[in-house]
Structures are given as structure tokens and as C-alpha cells.
Amino acid sequence: DTLYITEGESNEPFIVSNYKEYEVMLRKARKGMSLLNLGFMGAMLSSLMLFGAYGGFAATDYILSALVAPIYMIAILLIIHYNDLFFLRQRIERNWGNIEVSLQKRGSLIPKLERLVKDFMAYEKEVQEGLIEMRAFFQTEGNDTSDVDQYLQLEKKTVSRLIALKESYPELKSGELAGKLIDKLAELENEIALMREGYNDSVTTYNTRIESFPDLFIARMFRFERWDLLNCKLQ
């Protein structure tokens, strides 16, 4: 497997670490909770000082100051849970973006494979029809997970047939272009298998969160919609 780290369009930071993701998040959580406690104490102290500056420390002032704590914690809770759901949704969108990039790579190979089939295997109608359907996929806009599922199943079937033909026909097997194209498509098939696992993991986590308390109310309030899994089996 190959990992590419490139500078994207977004300025958001990312972390490369030899620790597990859970350990990295736990370290950041400890720092965040420490700052949260300091903020909580600062809010309580500020409210008491404010009431003292405008009329002394009456019993009602202490009661009102005590109300600062639950209001503060509720606000922080809402912010943390909203940001967490937003992060999970962003992770899904990034994983889906990676799958779309892989599909674009496939789209550039389909016309070459189609010409190859016409040159070497004019009598192989099944392969030709499969390649035509694959090319048609890239001419449509706004494909969703169900469309991608259908395409990847078709691609697996067509690629398997191409590999079998490559072994059966010497003129195709000896063709350098044919070998490179078929090998590249098989490589992309393995690539999207890895991406599919990461995408489905992120979707499962996100869908579970937006249906669990208290994220359920925040998800409905801010319209966090469910995402569909990519169900195709490539291996």
C-alpha cells in the first residue's frame, strides 16, 4: 500500500504520528478539558465579581452566579457535540472525495481500454458492452453510493474477463499497452477497496452518533443527514 501526503486546498491541519488515533485524540482531550475547567472557574469568578461590583453579595446574587455553571456547561456541551458531528461529517466527505478521485483515474483509462478491445478483440461483445457501460458512468453527474456500487461490480466483472482474455490470447498478452492498462485497472481496484473500508467505517461511526443521545437532538436541529454505505464487495 502507498500513502501520499500532499498539500490540499484546505488550510486545516493534519497530524502524522506513530501513535494510534485514539491516543492522539486522548492527549488533545486532556489539554482541552484542562482549558475547559479553567474557563469554568473563570466564568464563576467573573459572575461573582460582577454581582459584587453592582450591589454586594446578596443571597440572590449567589443563586444567579450558580446558574452560570449549568448555562456555561450546556453551551460548551452543545459546541463540543456540534463540532464533533461536523468533524465526522467532514471525514466522510474527504473519504468520499478520495473515492471520486480514484473513479476519475478509472475514467481516463476506459477510452484506451475500449480502443484496445476494438483492435484486438472485435468479437468479444461482452467485454465491449461492459466497457461501454463503464464509460457511460463517467458521463453522468452526481453519482451516489448506489451508482458507484453498480459501477464497481460491473468493473470487477469486466476486468476479470479482460485478465482471462489476456492469458488466453498471445497477441493481447504480448501487447505492452494492454498489459499496462489491465494491470493499472487492477491496481485501482485494490486502491478503492482500501478507500471503501475507511469510508464505511467513518459512515458507520457518524450514523451511530446522529442516532444516539444527545447527538440525536443536535443532528435534527442542524440537519445532519444520514450517509449511505458503499456495499460493493471487491475482494
PDB file of C-alpha atoms in Angstrom, residues 11 36 65 75:
ATOM      1  CA  ASN A  11      -5.669  25.149   5.407  1.00  0.00           C
ATOM      2  CA  LEU A  36     -12.426  23.906  29.913  1.00  0.00           C
ATOM      3  CA  SER A  65     -23.998  33.091  39.961  1.00  0.00           C
ATOM      4  CA  ALA A  75     -23.327  25.824  25.957  1.00  0.00           C
TER       5      ALA A  75
END
